[in-house]
Amino acid sequence: MMIALVIFGLIIFFYLLSLAADFVVGNSSKIAEEFSLPLPLIGLLLGILTTLPELSLGISSLEHGVPAMSAGNLLGGIFVILSLVLGLNIISNREIETDGNWHSLIPLAVYLLLPAGLSLDGSFQYFDAIIMIVGYLVWLAVSYFPKSRGLKISLLAINKKSLAKQVFFIITGGIAILVFSDIIVSLSLFLLKSFNIYPFLVGVLVFSIGTNLPEISIALTSARKKAGSLSFSHLSGSAAANVLCLGLISLGGNMVTGAGRGAASWAYGGILLLLLLFLFYSYDSGKKFSRVEGWFLLVFYAVFATLQIFLVGQL
């Protein structure tokens, strides 16, 4: 009975966490539009902000002594974003246009592959964290700074009263995210002790979906409004922000992933590489993602999840 209540509590608090994140994102988006930021930069901003639950859960996981749960959440989140969420978005929207230039994805792909290589020894050290943080800045410089040239913001045209209200809402939502995250980690620890499950596996399969509910919501909203460019720029920004969060959380040094040093780590890197190569092909084929390619992305996620279930913990 107690276990059923804990599982029900997790579902409720993950839902509340997604609402709080959505609240923060919604008000931040209004501020971005008030400043008349370009669509790709708004997508980047949304990607960073929707990663707040992952960062908050990571901090709570460290405080409770289960860093592997956070590592699984962030690493699994990359697959959830680029295969599950993107695939569902493509299927619901039938097709999403791209610029057809797959070369623009190379910096993102290189950055997303960093954790796969750095985690082969079963942990993230301080030096690994620095590489991921600096890598994020390099990715920003290559991918987004050129698009911000010539950007002009008129402060006189901004409604300062409305801006203050939105900032207050963002802070309130951020506090709610911290509280809900701590409760989620506490409830998860009860389940870990009851079933003796690998914390990394819980992060990969459960947390990664729960914390990406805002991404799923925004992706489907973008699909309904046929704003494909916002959806893809947001999702790519969110995937990159996952690696940044992993770097920030790993600054303490020796963050054990709990996936083992063998098959699970190699499988993660191998499937991620294949997924990115598939995205290169899809991005370049006809300048749009087709519905068939969306289904293939869902298959990638299913294969990834299955391999992690059978391989996590094996040497």
mmCIF file of C-alpha atoms in Angstrom:
data_model
loop_
_atom_site.group_PDB
_atom_site.id
_atom_site.type_symbol
_atom_site.label_atom_id
_atom_site.label_comp_id
_atom_site.label_asym_id
_atom_site.label_seq_id
_atom_site.Cartn_x
_atom_site.Cartn_y
_atom_site.Cartn_z
ATOM 1 C CA MET A 1 0.000 0.000 0.000
ATOM 2 C CA MET A 2 2.793 2.391 0.946
ATOM 3 C CA ILE A 3 4.650 1.701 -2.306
ATOM 4 C CA ALA A 4 1.506 2.452 -4.324
ATOM 5 C CA LEU A 5 1.106 5.767 -2.480
ATOM 6 C CA VAL A 6 4.748 6.674 -3.148
ATOM 7 C CA ILE A 7 4.381 5.926 -6.870
ATOM 8 C CA PHE A 8 1.174 7.987 -6.968
ATOM 9 C CA GLY A 9 2.997 10.786 -5.145
ATOM 10 C CA LEU A 10 5.816 10.697 -7.695
ATOM 11 C CA ILE A 11 3.336 11.043 -10.557
ATOM 12 C CA ILE A 12 1.636 14.000 -8.847
ATOM 13 C CA PHE A 13 4.869 15.826 -8.019
ATOM 14 C CA PHE A 14 6.358 15.234 -11.475
ATOM 15 C CA TYR A 15 3.183 16.789 -12.864
ATOM 16 C CA LEU A 16 3.476 19.743 -10.466
ATOM 17 C CA LEU A 17 7.148 20.056 -11.396
ATOM 18 C CA SER A 18 6.243 20.252 -15.082
ATOM 19 C CA LEU A 19 3.569 22.878 -14.341
ATOM 20 C CA ALA A 20 6.079 24.980 -12.396
ATOM 21 C CA ALA A 21 8.633 24.686 -15.204
ATOM 22 C CA ASP A 22 5.982 25.550 -17.776
ATOM 23 C CA PHE A 23 5.028 28.585 -15.655
ATOM 24 C CA VAL A 24 8.642 29.779 -15.622
ATOM 25 C CA VAL A 25 9.058 29.137 -19.352
ATOM 26 C CA GLY A 26 5.805 30.909 -20.226
ATOM 27 C CA ASN A 27 6.739 34.095 -18.392
ATOM 28 C CA SER A 28 10.315 33.970 -19.689
ATOM 29 C CA SER A 29 8.997 33.600 -23.223
ATOM 30 C CA LYS A 30 6.890 36.738 -22.754
ATOM 31 C CA ILE A 31 9.988 38.647 -21.670
ATOM 32 C CA ALA A 32 11.933 37.347 -24.683
ATOM 33 C CA GLU A 33 9.144 38.440 -27.020
ATOM 34 C CA GLU A 34 9.018 41.832 -25.260
ATOM 35 C CA PHE A 35 12.686 42.275 -26.161
ATOM 36 C CA SER A 36 11.910 41.134 -29.748
ATOM 37 C CA LEU A 37 14.528 38.372 -29.732
ATOM 38 C CA PRO A 38 14.956 36.283 -32.920
ATOM 39 C CA LEU A 39 13.106 32.938 -33.016
ATOM 40 C CA PRO A 40 16.271 30.749 -32.739
ATOM 41 C CA LEU A 41 17.430 32.699 -29.673
ATOM 42 C CA ILE A 42 14.000 32.329 -28.056
ATOM 43 C CA GLY A 43 14.280 28.600 -28.710
ATOM 44 C CA LEU A 44 17.695 28.554 -27.020
ATOM 45 C CA LEU A 45 16.308 30.441 -24.017
ATOM 46 C CA LEU A 46 13.405 28.006 -23.690
ATOM 47 C CA GLY A 47 15.836 25.095 -23.948
ATOM 48 C CA ILE A 48 17.882 26.406 -21.037
ATOM 49 C CA LEU A 49 14.885 27.244 -18.852
ATOM 50 C CA THR A 50 13.132 23.909 -19.369
ATOM 51 C CA THR A 51 16.278 22.250 -17.989
ATOM 52 C CA LEU A 52 15.722 23.864 -14.570
ATOM 53 C CA PRO A 53 14.011 20.696 -13.215
ATOM 54 C CA GLU A 54 17.049 18.598 -14.214
ATOM 55 C CA LEU A 55 19.427 21.008 -12.473
ATOM 56 C CA SER A 56 17.259 21.168 -9.360
ATOM 57 C CA LEU A 57 16.900 17.365 -9.208
ATOM 58 C CA GLY A 58 20.652 17.062 -9.695
ATOM 59 C CA ILE A 59 21.348 19.275 -6.694
ATOM 60 C CA SER A 60 18.833 17.335 -4.578
ATOM 61 C CA SER A 61 20.341 14.012 -5.709
ATOM 62 C CA LEU A 62 23.798 15.153 -4.606
ATOM 63 C CA GLU A 63 22.436 16.251 -1.228
ATOM 64 C CA HIS A 64 20.819 12.827 -0.735
ATOM 65 C CA GLY A 65 23.946 10.928 -1.845
ATOM 66 C CA VAL A 66 22.577 9.491 -5.114
ATOM 67 C CA PRO A 67 24.428 11.377 -7.894
ATOM 68 C CA ALA A 68 23.932 8.418 -10.266
ATOM 69 C CA MET A 69 20.208 9.206 -10.392
ATOM 70 C CA SER A 70 20.980 12.704 -11.662
ATOM 71 C CA ALA A 71 23.529 11.382 -14.170
ATOM 72 C CA GLY A 72 20.941 8.964 -15.548
ATOM 73 C CA ASN A 73 18.357 11.734 -15.720
ATOM 74 C CA LEU A 74 20.593 14.085 -17.708
ATOM 75 C CA LEU A 75 22.116 11.473 -20.029
ATOM 76 C CA GLY A 76 18.774 9.772 -20.632
ATOM 77 C CA GLY A 77 17.194 13.177 -21.149
ATOM 78 C CA ILE A 78 19.259 13.711 -24.295
ATOM 79 C CA PHE A 79 17.638 10.631 -25.846
ATOM 80 C CA VAL A 80 14.177 11.631 -24.623
ATOM 81 C CA ILE A 81 14.560 15.058 -26.249
ATOM 82 C CA LEU A 82 16.145 14.091 -29.575
ATOM 83 C CA SER A 83 14.298 10.820 -30.189
ATOM 84 C CA LEU A 84 11.091 10.519 -28.143
ATOM 85 C CA VAL A 85 9.990 14.177 -27.997
ATOM 86 C CA LEU A 86 11.247 15.119 -31.464
ATOM 87 C CA GLY A 87 9.749 11.952 -32.933
ATOM 88 C CA LEU A 88 6.336 12.630 -31.375
ATOM 89 C CA ASN A 89 6.524 16.227 -32.575
ATOM 90 C CA ILE A 90 7.298 15.160 -36.147
ATOM 91 C CA ILE A 91 4.530 12.549 -36.185
ATOM 92 C CA SER A 92 1.911 14.952 -34.812
ATOM 93 C CA ASN A 93 2.983 17.764 -37.142
ATOM 94 C CA ARG A 94 3.546 15.326 -40.077
ATOM 95 C CA GLU A 95 6.693 17.216 -41.159
ATOM 96 C CA ILE A 96 9.041 19.878 -39.792
ATOM 97 C CA GLU A 97 11.028 22.089 -42.121
ATOM 98 C CA THR A 98 14.787 22.518 -41.743
ATOM 99 C CA ASP A 99 17.329 24.701 -43.505
ATOM 100 C CA GLY A 100 18.739 21.554 -45.128
ATOM 101 C CA ASN A 101 22.246 22.403 -43.908
ATOM 102 C CA TRP A 102 23.353 19.399 -41.863
ATOM 103 C CA HIS A 103 26.725 21.053 -41.281
ATOM 104 C CA SER A 104 25.011 23.358 -38.764
ATOM 105 C CA LEU A 105 24.369 20.315 -36.544
ATOM 106 C CA ILE A 106 28.034 19.292 -36.288
ATOM 107 C CA PRO A 107 28.891 21.533 -33.272
ATOM 108 C CA LEU A 108 25.814 20.238 -31.419
ATOM 109 C CA ALA A 109 26.649 16.606 -32.212
ATOM 110 C CA VAL A 110 30.250 16.957 -31.030
ATOM 111 C CA TYR A 111 29.106 18.577 -27.793
ATOM 112 C CA LEU A 112 26.426 15.964 -27.068
ATOM 113 C CA LEU A 113 28.945 13.151 -27.564
ATOM 114 C CA LEU A 114 31.305 14.579 -24.919
ATOM 115 C CA PRO A 115 29.588 12.928 -21.903
ATOM 116 C CA ALA A 116 29.548 9.561 -23.690
ATOM 117 C CA GLY A 117 33.328 9.625 -23.993
ATOM 118 C CA LEU A 118 33.994 11.179 -20.587
ATOM 119 C CA SER A 119 31.829 8.625 -18.730
ATOM 120 C CA LEU A 120 33.541 5.482 -20.045
ATOM 121 C CA ASP A 121 35.456 5.181 -16.751
ATOM 122 C CA GLY A 122 32.156 5.144 -14.830
ATOM 123 C CA SER A 123 32.339 8.660 -13.374
ATOM 124 C CA PHE A 124 32.725 12.370 -14.109
ATOM 125 C CA GLN A 125 35.701 14.116 -12.541
ATOM 126 C CA TYR A 126 36.356 17.838 -12.019
ATOM 127 C CA PHE A 127 38.300 18.075 -15.287
ATOM 128 C CA ASP A 128 35.409 16.408 -17.135
ATOM 129 C CA ALA A 129 33.056 19.032 -15.697
ATOM 130 C CA ILE A 130 35.273 21.868 -16.946
ATOM 131 C CA ILE A 131 35.342 20.344 -20.438
ATOM 132 C CA MET A 132 31.525 20.171 -20.556
ATOM 133 C CA ILE A 133 31.083 23.745 -19.301
ATOM 134 C CA VAL A 134 33.670 25.236 -21.670
ATOM 135 C CA GLY A 135 32.266 23.097 -24.491
ATOM 136 C CA TYR A 136 28.842 24.670 -23.958
ATOM 137 C CA LEU A 137 30.304 28.158 -24.302
ATOM 138 C CA VAL A 138 32.099 27.121 -27.492
ATOM 139 C CA TRP A 139 28.862 25.648 -28.890
ATOM 140 C CA LEU A 140 27.034 28.901 -28.111
ATOM 141 C CA ALA A 141 29.752 30.956 -29.778
ATOM 142 C CA VAL A 142 29.662 28.859 -32.938
ATOM 143 C CA SER A 143 25.910 28.285 -33.207
ATOM 144 C CA TYR A 144 24.170 31.353 -31.788
ATOM 145 C CA PHE A 145 26.431 34.373 -31.415
ATOM 146 C CA PRO A 146 26.575 34.989 -35.206
ATOM 147 C CA LYS A 147 22.746 35.111 -35.245
ATOM 148 C CA SER A 148 22.690 37.815 -32.557
ATOM 149 C CA ARG A 149 24.767 40.304 -34.541
ATOM 150 C CA GLY A 150 22.924 43.509 -35.219
ATOM 151 C CA LEU A 151 20.335 42.727 -32.545
ATOM 152 C CA LYS A 152 18.868 45.953 -31.178
ATOM 153 C CA ILE A 153 16.677 46.225 -28.101
ATOM 154 C CA SER A 154 14.659 49.333 -27.303
ATOM 155 C CA LEU A 155 14.267 49.593 -23.525
ATOM 156 C CA LEU A 156 11.865 52.513 -23.912
ATOM 157 C CA ALA A 157 9.288 50.281 -25.598
ATOM 158 C CA ILE A 158 9.285 47.753 -22.738
ATOM 159 C CA ASN A 159 6.427 47.714 -20.221
ATOM 160 C CA LYS A 160 8.422 47.856 -16.978
ATOM 161 C CA LYS A 161 5.425 47.037 -14.748
ATOM 162 C CA SER A 162 4.632 43.940 -16.768
ATOM 163 C CA LEU A 163 8.330 42.997 -16.794
ATOM 164 C CA ALA A 164 8.544 43.211 -12.987
ATOM 165 C CA LYS A 165 5.465 40.997 -12.636
ATOM 166 C CA GLN A 166 6.900 38.371 -14.985
ATOM 167 C CA VAL A 167 10.241 38.360 -13.152
ATOM 168 C CA PHE A 168 8.367 37.817 -9.865
ATOM 169 C CA PHE A 169 6.459 34.903 -11.411
ATOM 170 C CA ILE A 170 9.732 33.388 -12.686
ATOM 171 C CA ILE A 171 11.305 33.547 -9.211
ATOM 172 C CA THR A 172 8.172 32.036 -7.630
ATOM 173 C CA GLY A 173 8.154 29.228 -10.193
ATOM 174 C CA GLY A 174 11.856 28.596 -9.594
ATOM 175 C CA ILE A 175 11.284 28.184 -5.853
ATOM 176 C CA ALA A 176 8.435 25.750 -6.549
ATOM 177 C CA ILE A 177 10.747 23.714 -8.812
ATOM 178 C CA LEU A 178 13.324 23.419 -6.008
ATOM 179 C CA VAL A 179 10.707 22.266 -3.487
ATOM 180 C CA PHE A 180 9.061 19.719 -5.803
ATOM 181 C CA SER A 181 12.459 18.358 -6.884
ATOM 182 C CA ASP A 182 13.523 17.669 -3.306
ATOM 183 C CA ILE A 183 10.246 15.849 -2.604
ATOM 184 C CA ILE A 184 10.633 13.741 -5.774
ATOM 185 C CA VAL A 185 14.158 12.656 -4.815
ATOM 186 C CA SER A 186 13.036 11.754 -1.279
ATOM 187 C CA LEU A 187 10.161 9.618 -2.605
ATOM 188 C CA SER A 188 12.478 7.979 -5.153
ATOM 189 C CA LEU A 189 14.938 6.986 -2.425
ATOM 190 C CA PHE A 190 12.126 5.058 -0.715
ATOM 191 C CA LEU A 191 11.496 3.084 -3.922
ATOM 192 C CA LEU A 192 15.220 2.454 -4.442
ATOM 193 C CA LYS A 193 15.481 0.899 -0.980
ATOM 194 C CA SER A 194 12.286 -1.126 -1.477
ATOM 195 C CA PHE A 195 13.190 -2.651 -4.858
ATOM 196 C CA ASN A 196 17.021 -2.418 -4.866
ATOM 197 C CA ILE A 197 17.025 -0.704 -8.289
ATOM 198 C CA TYR A 198 20.086 0.960 -9.787
ATOM 199 C CA PRO A 199 19.717 4.748 -9.231
ATOM 200 C CA PHE A 200 21.166 5.377 -12.703
ATOM 201 C CA LEU A 201 18.424 3.247 -14.275
ATOM 202 C CA VAL A 202 15.700 5.156 -12.406
ATOM 203 C CA GLY A 203 17.190 8.389 -13.718
ATOM 204 C CA VAL A 204 17.421 7.112 -17.305
ATOM 205 C CA LEU A 205 13.928 5.622 -17.568
ATOM 206 C CA VAL A 206 11.774 7.571 -15.095
ATOM 207 C CA PHE A 207 13.325 10.924 -14.234
ATOM 208 C CA SER A 208 14.350 11.682 -17.824
ATOM 209 C CA ILE A 209 10.715 11.481 -18.960
ATOM 210 C CA GLY A 210 9.271 13.195 -15.887
ATOM 211 C CA THR A 211 11.610 16.182 -16.100
ATOM 212 C CA ASN A 212 11.044 16.559 -19.831
ATOM 213 C CA LEU A 213 7.278 16.964 -19.597
ATOM 214 C CA PRO A 214 7.751 20.707 -20.343
ATOM 215 C CA GLU A 215 9.640 19.787 -23.535
ATOM 216 C CA ILE A 216 6.835 17.436 -24.549
ATOM 217 C CA SER A 217 4.274 20.165 -23.874
ATOM 218 C CA ILE A 218 6.138 22.844 -25.838
ATOM 219 C CA ALA A 219 6.924 20.466 -28.704
ATOM 220 C CA LEU A 220 3.273 19.526 -29.117
ATOM 221 C CA THR A 221 2.202 23.176 -28.803
ATOM 222 C CA SER A 222 4.706 24.136 -31.498
ATOM 223 C CA ALA A 223 3.337 21.340 -33.660
ATOM 224 C CA ARG A 224 -0.233 22.605 -33.329
ATOM 225 C CA LYS A 225 0.889 26.135 -34.189
ATOM 226 C CA LYS A 226 3.126 24.776 -36.979
ATOM 227 C CA ALA A 227 6.155 26.561 -35.489
ATOM 228 C CA GLY A 228 8.623 23.822 -36.344
ATOM 229 C CA SER A 229 11.698 26.030 -36.244
ATOM 230 C CA LEU A 230 10.931 27.049 -32.674
ATOM 231 C CA SER A 231 10.406 23.435 -31.685
ATOM 232 C CA PHE A 232 13.689 22.158 -33.118
ATOM 233 C CA SER A 233 15.803 25.082 -31.861
ATOM 234 C CA HIS A 234 14.219 24.642 -28.445
ATOM 235 C CA LEU A 235 14.852 20.899 -28.340
ATOM 236 C CA SER A 236 18.463 21.171 -29.505
ATOM 237 C CA GLY A 237 19.053 23.926 -26.933
ATOM 238 C CA SER A 238 17.518 21.778 -24.210
ATOM 239 C CA ALA A 239 19.667 18.757 -25.117
ATOM 240 C CA ALA A 240 22.809 20.897 -24.964
ATOM 241 C CA ALA A 241 21.682 22.401 -21.645
ATOM 242 C CA ASN A 242 21.495 18.857 -20.222
ATOM 243 C CA VAL A 243 25.223 18.452 -20.820
ATOM 244 C CA LEU A 244 25.875 21.869 -19.256
ATOM 245 C CA CYS A 245 23.884 20.839 -16.152
ATOM 246 C CA LEU A 246 25.875 17.614 -15.969
ATOM 247 C CA GLY A 247 29.061 19.677 -16.023
ATOM 248 C CA LEU A 248 27.846 22.041 -13.298
ATOM 249 C CA ILE A 249 26.716 19.191 -11.043
ATOM 250 C CA SER A 250 30.018 17.337 -11.602
ATOM 251 C CA LEU A 251 32.164 20.267 -10.442
ATOM 252 C CA GLY A 252 32.422 18.624 -7.036
ATOM 253 C CA GLY A 253 34.423 15.822 -8.666
ATOM 254 C CA ASN A 254 34.028 12.029 -8.769
ATOM 255 C CA MET A 255 30.352 11.922 -9.769
ATOM 256 C CA VAL A 256 29.780 8.173 -10.186
ATOM 257 C CA THR A 257 27.280 7.388 -12.939
ATOM 258 C CA GLY A 258 26.392 3.934 -11.646
ATOM 259 C CA ALA A 259 26.143 2.560 -15.182
ATOM 260 C CA GLY A 260 29.337 0.558 -14.862
ATOM 261 C CA ARG A 261 32.451 0.830 -16.986
ATOM 262 C CA GLY A 262 31.395 -1.671 -19.595
ATOM 263 C CA ALA A 263 28.530 -2.471 -21.905
ATOM 264 C CA ALA A 264 25.989 0.171 -20.795
ATOM 265 C CA SER A 265 28.408 3.076 -21.289
ATOM 266 C CA TRP A 266 29.558 1.828 -24.690
ATOM 267 C CA ALA A 267 25.962 1.140 -25.749
ATOM 268 C CA TYR A 268 24.950 4.666 -24.741
ATOM 269 C CA GLY A 269 27.714 6.235 -26.830
ATOM 270 C CA GLY A 270 27.124 3.930 -29.801
ATOM 271 C CA ILE A 271 23.351 4.474 -29.981
ATOM 272 C CA LEU A 272 23.775 8.237 -29.509
ATOM 273 C CA LEU A 273 26.258 8.353 -32.392
ATOM 274 C CA LEU A 274 23.838 6.441 -34.636
ATOM 275 C CA LEU A 275 20.990 8.755 -33.587
ATOM 276 C CA LEU A 276 23.015 11.857 -34.451
ATOM 277 C CA LEU A 277 24.050 10.405 -37.818
ATOM 278 C CA PHE A 278 20.377 9.687 -38.528
ATOM 279 C CA LEU A 279 19.514 13.292 -37.625
ATOM 280 C CA PHE A 280 22.220 14.479 -40.050
ATOM 281 C CA TYR A 281 20.613 12.431 -42.816
ATOM 282 C CA SER A 282 17.070 13.527 -41.930
ATOM 283 C CA TYR A 283 18.078 17.179 -41.618
ATOM 284 C CA ASP A 284 19.546 17.113 -45.118
ATOM 285 C CA SER A 285 16.835 15.042 -46.851
ATOM 286 C CA GLY A 286 14.364 17.337 -48.617
ATOM 287 C CA LYS A 287 14.886 20.118 -46.053
ATOM 288 C CA LYS A 288 12.295 18.643 -43.705
ATOM 289 C CA PHE A 289 11.719 15.851 -41.191
ATOM 290 C CA SER A 290 9.183 13.390 -42.571
ATOM 291 C CA ARG A 291 6.642 11.404 -40.580
ATOM 292 C CA VAL A 292 8.483 8.146 -41.358
ATOM 293 C CA GLU A 293 11.662 9.613 -39.882
ATOM 294 C CA GLY A 294 9.645 10.515 -36.789
ATOM 295 C CA TRP A 295 8.730 6.853 -36.310
ATOM 296 C CA PHE A 296 12.390 5.867 -36.715
ATOM 297 C CA LEU A 297 13.279 8.289 -33.916
ATOM 298 C CA LEU A 298 10.821 6.506 -31.618
ATOM 299 C CA VAL A 299 12.506 3.199 -32.502
ATOM 300 C CA PHE A 300 15.863 4.710 -31.485
ATOM 301 C CA TYR A 301 14.446 5.547 -28.056
ATOM 302 C CA ALA A 302 12.958 2.065 -27.619
ATOM 303 C CA VAL A 303 16.312 0.430 -28.476
ATOM 304 C CA PHE A 304 18.183 2.773 -26.128
ATOM 305 C CA ALA A 305 15.815 2.107 -23.199
ATOM 306 C CA THR A 306 15.909 -1.666 -23.747
ATOM 307 C CA LEU A 307 19.715 -1.796 -23.851
ATOM 308 C CA GLN A 308 20.021 0.255 -20.663
ATOM 309 C CA ILE A 309 17.607 -2.049 -18.813
ATOM 310 C CA PHE A 310 19.684 -5.130 -19.651
ATOM 311 C CA LEU A 311 23.189 -3.635 -19.516
ATOM 312 C CA VAL A 312 23.266 -1.159 -16.601
ATOM 313 C CA GLY A 313 25.456 -2.475 -13.799
ATOM 314 C CA GLN A 314 27.311 -4.995 -15.952
ATOM 315 C CA LEU A 315 31.085 -4.734 -16.042
#
